[in-house]
CSV table of C-alpha atoms in Angstrom, one decimal:
chain,number,residue,atom,x,y,z
A,131,SER,CA,5.1,18.2,-2.3
A,132,GLN,CA,5.1,14.9,-0.4
A,133,GLU,CA,2.3,14.9,2.2
A,134,LEU,CA,3.9,12.2,4.2
A,135,GLU,CA,7.6,12.4,4.6
A,136,GLN,CA,9.6,9.3,5.7
A,137,SER,CA,13.1,9.5,7.1
A,138,PRO,CA,15.5,8.0,6.4
A,139,GLN,CA,15.1,7.0,2.9
A,140,SER,CA,17.5,4.2,3.3
A,141,LEU,CA,19.1,2.4,6.1
A,142,ILE,CA,21.9,-0.1,6.5
A,143,VAL,CA,22.5,-1.5,9.9
A,144,GLN,CA,24.3,-4.5,11.7
A,145,GLU,CA,22.3,-7.5,12.7
A,146,GLY,CA,21.4,-6.9,16.2
A,147,LYS,CA,21.4,-3.3,16.2
A,148,ASN,CA,18.2,-1.3,16.9
A,149,LEU,CA,16.9,1.4,14.4
A,150,THR,CA,14.0,3.9,13.9
A,151,ILE,CA,12.2,5.1,10.9
A,152,ASN,CA,10.0,8.3,11.0
A,153,CYS,CA,7.0,9.3,9.2
A,154,THR,CA,6.0,13.2,9.5
A,155,SER,CA,3.0,14.9,8.2
A,156,SER,CA,2.1,18.5,8.4
A,157,LYS,CA,-1.6,17.7,8.9
A,158,THR,CA,-3.2,15.9,11.7
A,159,LEU,CA,-3.9,12.2,10.6
A,160,TYR,CA,-7.0,10.2,11.1
A,161,GLY,CA,-5.1,6.9,11.0
A,162,LEU,CA,-1.4,5.8,10.4
A,163,TYR,CA,-0.5,2.5,8.9
A,164,TRP,CA,2.8,0.9,8.7
A,165,TYR,CA,3.4,-1.7,6.0
A,166,LYS,CA,6.5,-3.7,5.0
A,167,GLN,CA,7.1,-4.7,1.4
A,168,LYS,CA,9.8,-6.9,-0.2
A,169,TYR,CA,10.8,-5.5,-3.6
A,170,GLY,CA,8.3,-6.6,-6.3
A,171,GLU,CA,5.8,-8.1,-3.8
A,172,GLY,CA,2.7,-6.9,-2.1
A,173,LEU,CA,2.4,-5.0,1.3
A,174,ILE,CA,2.4,-6.7,4.5
A,175,PHE,CA,0.2,-5.1,7.2
A,176,LEU,CA,2.2,-4.4,10.5
A,177,MET,CA,0.1,-2.1,12.7
A,178,MET,CA,-2.3,0.7,12.6
A,179,LEU,CA,-2.4,3.6,15.1
A,180,GLN,CA,-5.4,5.9,15.5
A,181,LYS,CA,-5.2,7.5,18.9
A,182,GLY,CA,-2.7,10.3,19.8
A,183,GLY,CA,0.0,9.0,21.9
A,184,GLU,CA,-0.9,5.4,20.9
A,185,GLU,CA,1.7,2.7,20.8
A,186,LYS,CA,1.6,-0.8,19.7
A,187,SER,CA,4.3,-3.6,19.5
A,188,HIS,CA,4.6,-6.8,17.6
A,189,GLU,CA,7.5,-8.9,18.2
A,190,LYS,CA,10.6,-6.8,17.9
A,191,ILE,CA,8.7,-4.1,16.2
A,192,THR,CA,7.0,-1.1,18.0
A,193,ALA,CA,5.3,1.9,16.4
A,194,LYS,CA,4.2,5.0,18.0
A,195,LEU,CA,1.9,8.0,17.1
A,196,ASP,CA,2.5,11.4,18.8
A,197,GLU,CA,-0.2,13.2,20.7
A,198,LYS,CA,-0.8,15.6,17.8
A,199,LYS,CA,-1.1,12.7,15.5
A,200,GLN,CA,1.3,14.2,13.0
A,201,GLN,CA,4.3,12.1,13.5
A,202,SER,CA,4.9,8.4,14.0
A,203,SER,CA,8.1,6.3,14.5
A,204,LEU,CA,8.7,2.6,13.9
A,205,HIS,CA,11.3,1.1,15.9
A,206,ILE,CA,12.9,-2.2,15.5
A,207,THR,CA,14.8,-3.9,18.3
A,208,ALA,CA,17.7,-6.2,17.6
A,209,SER,CA,17.3,-6.2,14.1
A,210,GLN,CA,17.6,-9.5,11.9
A,211,PRO,CA,18.0,-10.0,8.4
A,212,SER,CA,14.4,-11.1,8.1
A,213,HIS,CA,13.7,-7.3,8.9
A,214,ALA,CA,15.2,-6.2,5.8
A,215,GLY,CA,12.7,-4.6,3.1
A,216,ILE,CA,10.8,-1.5,2.4
A,217,TYR,CA,8.7,0.1,5.2
A,218,LEU,CA,5.8,2.4,4.2
A,219,CYS,CA,3.8,4.5,6.2
A,220,GLY,CA,0.2,5.3,5.0
A,221,ALA,CA,-2.2,7.6,6.3
A,222,VAL,CA,-5.8,8.7,5.9
A,223,LEU,CA,-5.9,12.4,5.5
A,224,PRO,CA,-8.5,14.9,6.8
A,225,GLY,CA,-11.1,15.6,4.1
A,226,SER,CA,-11.1,12.1,2.7
A,227,GLY,CA,-14.3,11.4,4.5
A,228,ASN,CA,-15.1,7.7,5.0
A,229,THR,CA,-13.4,6.6,1.7
A,230,GLY,CA,-10.6,5.0,3.3
A,231,LYS,CA,-8.3,6.5,0.8
A,232,LEU,CA,-4.8,6.1,1.9
A,233,ILE,CA,-1.5,8.2,0.8
A,234,PHE,CA,1.8,6.7,1.3
A,235,GLY,CA,5.3,8.0,2.4
A,236,GLN,CA,8.0,7.4,-0.1
A,237,GLY,CA,9.3,4.5,1.9
A,238,THR,CA,12.3,3.5,3.7
A,239,THR,CA,14.6,0.7,2.6
A,240,LEU,CA,16.3,-1.2,5.3
A,241,GLN,CA,19.1,-3.6,4.7
A,242,VAL,CA,20.3,-5.6,7.7
A,243,LYS,CA,23.8,-6.9,7.4
A,244,PRO,CA,24.6,-10.4,9.2
B,226,GLY,CA,-5.2,-12.2,9.0
B,227,ALA,CA,-7.2,-11.2,6.0
B,228,VAL,CA,-6.0,-12.5,2.7
B,229,VAL,CA,-6.1,-10.7,-0.6
B,230,SER,CA,-5.1,-12.3,-3.9
B,231,GLN,CA,-4.2,-11.0,-7.2
B,232,HIS,CA,-4.2,-12.7,-10.7
B,233,PRO,CA,-2.1,-12.9,-12.6
B,234,SER,CA,1.2,-12.4,-10.6
B,235,ARG,CA,2.9,-11.2,-13.8
B,236,VAL,CA,1.9,-10.6,-17.3
B,237,ILE,CA,3.7,-9.6,-20.7
B,238,CYS,CA,1.5,-8.3,-23.5
B,239,LYS,CA,1.9,-6.8,-26.9
B,240,SER,CA,1.3,-2.9,-27.1
B,241,GLY,CA,-2.5,-2.4,-28.0
B,242,THR,CA,-3.8,-5.5,-26.2
B,243,SER,CA,-6.0,-5.3,-23.2
B,244,VAL,CA,-5.0,-6.8,-19.9
B,245,LYS,CA,-7.3,-7.8,-17.1
B,246,ILE,CA,-6.0,-8.1,-13.4
B,247,GLU,CA,-8.3,-9.4,-10.6
B,248,CYS,CA,-8.3,-8.8,-7.0
B,249,ARG,CA,-9.9,-11.1,-4.7
B,250,SER,CA,-10.5,-10.9,-0.9
B,251,LEU,CA,-10.4,-14.5,0.1
B,252,ASP,CA,-11.8,-14.7,3.7
B,253,PHE,CA,-13.7,-11.4,4.1
B,254,GLN,CA,-16.1,-9.1,2.3
B,255,ALA,CA,-14.7,-6.0,0.9
B,256,THR,CA,-17.2,-3.3,-0.2
B,257,THR,CA,-14.4,-1.0,-1.1
B,258,MET,CA,-11.1,-1.9,-2.8
B,259,PHE,CA,-8.3,0.2,-3.9
B,260,TRP,CA,-6.1,0.0,-7.0
B,261,TYR,CA,-2.5,1.5,-6.7
B,262,ARG,CA,0.3,1.7,-9.2
B,263,GLN,CA,4.1,1.6,-8.2
B,264,PHE,CA,7.0,2.6,-10.3
B,265,PRO,CA,10.5,1.0,-9.5
B,266,LYS,CA,11.7,2.4,-6.3
B,267,GLN,CA,8.8,4.6,-5.6
B,268,SER,CA,6.0,4.7,-3.4
B,269,LEU,CA,2.4,3.6,-4.1
B,270,MET,CA,0.2,6.0,-6.1
B,271,LEU,CA,-3.4,5.5,-5.7
B,272,MET,CA,-5.2,5.1,-9.1
B,273,ALA,CA,-9.0,4.6,-8.1
B,274,THR,CA,-11.4,3.5,-5.5
B,275,SER,CA,-13.5,0.5,-6.6
B,276,ASN,CA,-17.0,0.3,-4.9
B,277,GLU,CA,-19.0,-2.8,-4.9
B,278,GLY,CA,-22.2,-2.1,-7.0
B,279,SER,CA,-21.2,1.4,-8.2
B,280,LYS,CA,-18.9,3.2,-10.5
B,281,ALA,CA,-15.3,3.5,-9.5
B,282,THR,CA,-14.0,6.9,-8.2
B,283,TYR,CA,-10.7,7.7,-10.0
B,284,GLU,CA,-7.9,10.0,-8.8
B,285,GLN,CA,-7.1,13.0,-10.8
B,286,GLY,CA,-5.0,12.3,-13.8
B,287,VAL,CA,-6.1,8.7,-14.1
B,288,GLU,CA,-8.0,7.9,-17.3
B,289,LYS,CA,-11.2,6.2,-16.5
B,290,ASP,CA,-11.4,4.7,-20.0
B,291,LYS,CA,-7.9,3.6,-20.0
B,292,PHE,CA,-8.0,1.7,-16.8
B,293,LEU,CA,-11.6,0.2,-16.5
B,294,ILE,CA,-12.5,-1.1,-13.0
B,295,ASN,CA,-15.5,-3.4,-12.2
B,296,HIS,CA,-16.4,-4.3,-8.8
B,297,ALA,CA,-18.9,-7.0,-9.4
B,298,SER,CA,-19.1,-8.8,-5.9
B,299,LEU,CA,-18.0,-8.3,-2.5
B,300,THR,CA,-15.0,-10.3,-3.1
B,301,LEU,CA,-13.8,-9.4,-6.4
B,302,SER,CA,-12.5,-6.3,-8.3
B,303,THR,CA,-10.9,-6.1,-11.6
B,304,LEU,CA,-8.9,-3.8,-13.3
B,305,THR,CA,-8.5,-3.7,-17.2
B,306,VAL,CA,-5.9,-1.8,-18.8
B,307,THR,CA,-7.3,-1.2,-22.3
B,308,SER,CA,-5.0,-0.8,-25.4
B,309,ALA,CA,-2.0,-1.0,-23.1
B,310,HIS,CA,1.4,0.7,-24.2
B,311,PRO,CA,4.9,0.3,-22.9
B,312,GLU,CA,4.3,3.3,-20.5
B,313,ASP,CA,1.6,1.3,-18.7
B,314,SER,CA,4.2,-1.1,-17.8
B,315,SER,CA,4.4,-1.0,-13.9
B,316,PHE,CA,3.5,-2.7,-10.7
B,317,TYR,CA,-0.1,-2.9,-9.8
B,318,ILE,CA,-1.4,-3.6,-6.3
B,319,CYS,CA,-5.0,-3.7,-5.1
B,320,SER,CA,-6.2,-3.4,-1.5
B,321,ALA,CA,-9.3,-4.4,0.3
B,322,ARG,CA,-11.0,-2.8,3.2
B,323,ASP,CA,-12.2,-5.1,5.8
B,324,ARG,CA,-14.8,-3.7,7.7
B,325,ARG,CA,-14.9,-6.4,10.4
B,326,GLY,CA,-11.5,-5.3,11.5
B,327,GLY,CA,-12.0,-1.6,11.6
B,328,GLU,CA,-10.4,0.5,8.6
B,329,THR,CA,-7.4,-1.7,8.0
B,330,GLN,CA,-6.6,-2.4,4.3
B,331,TYR,CA,-5.0,-5.5,3.4
B,332,PHE,CA,-2.9,-5.5,0.2
B,333,GLY,CA,-2.6,-8.2,-2.7
B,334,PRO,CA,0.7,-9.6,-3.8
B,335,GLY,CA,0.7,-7.3,-6.9
B,336,THR,CA,0.7,-7.9,-10.6
B,337,ARG,CA,3.7,-6.8,-12.6
B,338,LEU,CA,2.7,-5.7,-16.1
B,339,LEU,CA,5.1,-5.6,-18.9
B,340,VAL,CA,4.1,-4.1,-22.3
B,341,LEU,CA,6.2,-4.7,-25.3
């Protein structure tokens, strides 16, 4: 079973609209990462959240981690075609010690229509 | 931000040959690097953890003799796919852990391997 569940799997929005992507785990996470990937390319680091209730923003993207550290959301305001891509959440699970090993959600493919 | 490079970006080889992929941290030192594999339209699967100066740690199901990892310096890790077969065709991505900036991992641009 997938340890990190992302929803939705894909999303098509009109330019200018807001959208939210969710990432959920049944376990408490030590750290939650959001990356963006263009198909066939590497991952671009967006944000890392570590504390329960933490919220970070960069330009028009805001990420939040809930108090229980089991769910995170990524919110894009006034989406633009440049936001299109695959969004991946990654997390450090309990028991991985200090290895830094990340597991990833299955990704959310975002298309933004001009 | 921290930069990680991979070389080559894409490679096509014949079945039975070996292919080496390099992962470099360009502006920071990385005592730990990670190798992932990604199939089309799927997420990243961790293959192994590469530790500078010691043996790599492989994930369950990953053949260590098939995927040789060497982490000879604080800025370079290599993945060698030995006796490659068509089923090894995939997108391989490395990441490096920058200890200066906490536990953030920075990813390389990936290497697309096609085995004919």
